[in-house]
Amino acid sequence: MATERTLSIIKPDATKRNLTGKINAKFEDAGLRIIAQKRIQLTKAQAGKFYEVHAERPFYDELCEFMASAPVVVQVLEGDNAIAKNRDVMGATNPADAAPGTVRAEFAESVGENSVHGSDAPETAAVEIAYFFSGLELVG
Ligand code: CMP
């Protein structure tokens, strides 16, 4: 299995409820290593650039407002098959569909306020990691 890196975001609904440690424990319990992490406050424009692939979706404006509404924790997770593994740990986008024990099943409030983001493919992971971190900040 290939060692991969993926970009993870702990979203405002979760940072507001002080869930960073509980969510990080799920990543670490699954064998993912947090090799970079910082808590930042995004502007709506910065959130908009990150999610520009969704610019035509009806929920785009609401998504950008939400991501700028409180601090987020951006992080790089590393491990075997990290991209798929992280998506398993997160659970389905809509918490109503998320498997028991996943982050979204336990913590997410709605499809929009769904506690975490994770990259969906190696190409997007590389772009998303570079959006928030320099190479010097990744300490594997
Ligand atoms: P994420 O994995 O960060 O990628 C895009 C985000 O858009 C997604 O999680 C959700 O938070 C959000 N999203 C997806 N579908 C909807 C929707 N129907 N309404 C509001 N937000 C949504």
Coordinates of C-alpha atoms and ligand atoms in Angstrom, one line a residue:
M1 CA 0.0 0.0 0.0
A2 CA 1.3 3.5 -0.8
T3 CA 2.0 6.1 1.8
E4 CA -0.1 9.1 1.0
R5 CA -0.8 12.5 2.4
T6 CA -4.2 14.2 2.5
L7 CA -5.5 17.6 3.5
S8 CA -8.0 17.6 6.4
I9 CA -10.0 20.5 7.7
I10 CA -11.8 20.5 11.1
K11 CA -14.7 22.8 10.3
P12 CA -16.2 25.7 12.3
D13 CA -19.1 23.7 13.7
A14 CA -16.6 21.3 15.3
T15 CA -14.0 23.9 16.5
K16 CA -16.8 25.9 18.1
R17 CA -17.9 22.8 20.1
N18 CA -14.3 22.0 21.2
L19 CA -14.1 18.7 19.3
T20 CA -10.6 19.0 17.8
G21 CA -9.1 16.5 20.1
K22 CA -11.9 14.0 19.8
I23 CA -11.7 14.1 16.0
N24 CA -7.9 13.9 16.0
A25 CA -8.1 10.8 18.2
K26 CA -10.2 9.1 15.5
F27 CA -7.6 9.9 12.9
E28 CA -4.8 8.6 15.1
D29 CA -6.7 5.5 16.1
A30 CA -7.1 4.7 12.4
G31 CA -3.3 4.9 11.9
L32 CA -3.2 8.4 10.3
R33 CA -0.4 10.6 11.5
I34 CA -1.0 14.4 11.8
I35 CA 2.2 15.7 10.2
A36 CA 1.2 19.3 10.1
Q37 CA -1.6 21.3 11.8
K38 CA -2.6 24.9 12.4
R39 CA -5.7 26.7 13.6
I40 CA -6.6 29.6 11.4
Q41 CA -9.5 32.0 10.7
L42 CA -10.4 32.0 7.0
T43 CA -11.8 35.0 5.2
K44 CA -14.8 34.3 3.0
A45 CA -12.6 35.0 -0.1
Q46 CA -10.0 32.4 1.1
A47 CA -12.8 29.8 1.7
G48 CA -14.2 30.7 -1.7
K49 CA -10.9 30.1 -3.4
F50 CA -10.4 26.7 -1.6
Y51 CA -13.9 25.6 -2.7
E52 CA -13.9 27.2 -6.2
V53 CA -14.7 23.8 -7.8
H54 CA -18.2 24.2 -6.2
A55 CA -18.7 27.8 -7.3
E56 CA -21.7 26.9 -9.5
R57 CA -23.4 24.9 -6.8
P58 CA -26.5 26.4 -5.0
F59 CA -24.9 26.0 -1.6
Y60 CA -21.6 27.7 -2.5
D61 CA -22.2 31.0 -0.9
E62 CA -23.6 29.4 2.3
L63 CA -20.6 27.0 2.4
C64 CA -18.1 29.9 2.1
E65 CA -19.9 32.0 4.8
F66 CA -19.9 29.0 7.1
M67 CA -16.2 28.2 6.6
A68 CA -15.3 31.8 7.5
S69 CA -17.7 31.9 10.5
A70 CA -15.2 30.6 13.1
P71 CA -11.7 29.1 13.2
V72 CA -10.8 26.0 11.4
V73 CA -8.0 23.5 12.0
V74 CA -6.2 22.6 8.8
Q75 CA -4.0 19.6 8.9
V76 CA -2.0 17.1 6.8
L77 CA -2.6 13.4 7.5
E78 CA -0.1 10.8 6.4
G79 CA -0.4 7.0 6.2
D80 CA -1.0 4.0 4.1
N81 CA -3.9 4.8 1.7
A82 CA -4.4 8.0 3.7
I83 CA -6.9 9.6 1.3
A84 CA -9.4 6.7 1.3
K85 CA -8.7 5.9 4.9
N86 CA -9.5 9.4 6.0
R87 CA -12.7 9.4 3.9
D88 CA -13.7 6.2 5.8
V89 CA -13.0 7.8 9.1
M90 CA -15.0 10.9 8.1
G91 CA -18.1 9.0 6.8
A92 CA -20.5 10.2 4.2
T93 CA -21.0 13.9 3.4
N94 CA -24.5 13.9 4.8
P95 CA -24.4 12.7 8.4
A96 CA -27.8 11.0 7.9
D97 CA -26.0 8.6 5.6
A98 CA -22.7 8.3 7.6
A99 CA -21.8 4.9 9.0
P100 CA -21.8 4.5 12.8
G101 CA -18.6 5.4 14.5
T102 CA -17.5 7.8 11.8
V103 CA -16.7 11.5 12.6
R104 CA -19.8 12.8 10.7
A105 CA -22.1 10.2 12.3
E106 CA -21.0 11.2 15.8
F107 CA -20.4 14.9 15.4
A108 CA -21.8 16.5 12.2
E109 CA -24.8 18.7 12.5
S110 CA -26.0 18.8 8.9
V111 CA -24.8 18.2 5.3
G112 CA -23.4 21.8 5.3
E113 CA -22.1 21.8 8.9
N114 CA -20.4 18.4 8.6
S115 CA -17.4 18.8 10.9
V116 CA -14.6 17.8 8.6
H117 CA -13.3 18.0 5.0
G118 CA -10.9 15.5 3.4
S119 CA -9.3 15.5 0.0
D120 CA -10.9 13.1 -2.5
A121 CA -7.9 12.2 -4.8
P122 CA -4.1 12.4 -5.0
E123 CA -4.2 15.4 -7.4
T124 CA -6.6 17.4 -5.2
A125 CA -4.7 16.4 -2.1
A126 CA -1.5 18.0 -3.6
V127 CA -3.3 21.2 -4.5
E128 CA -5.2 21.5 -1.2
I129 CA -2.1 20.8 0.9
A130 CA -0.1 23.5 -1.0
Y131 CA -3.0 25.9 -0.4
F132 CA -2.4 25.9 3.3
F133 CA 1.2 24.6 3.9
S134 CA 4.7 25.1 2.7
G135 CA 7.0 22.1 2.3
L136 CA 8.9 23.2 5.4
E137 CA 5.8 22.8 7.5
L138 CA 5.3 19.1 6.7
V139 CA 7.2 17.1 9.3
G140 CA 6.6 13.4 8.6
Ligands
CMP1 P1 -16.7 18.9 1.9 O1 -16.3 17.5 1.9 O2 -15.9 19.9 2.6 O3 -16.9 19.4 0.4 C1 -17.8 20.3 -0.1 C2 -18.8 20.7 1.0 O4 -19.9 21.3 0.5 C3 -19.2 19.5 1.7 O5 -18.2 18.9 2.5 C4 -20.4 20.0 2.5 O6 -20.0 20.7 3.7 C5 -20.9 21.1 1.5 N1 -22.2 20.6 0.9 C6 -22.3 19.6 0.1 N2 -23.6 19.4 -0.2 C7 -24.3 20.4 0.4 C8 -25.6 20.8 0.5 N3 -26.6 20.2 -0.2 N4 -26.0 21.9 1.2 C9 -25.0 22.6 1.9 N5 -23.7 22.3 1.9 C10 -23.3 21.2 1.1

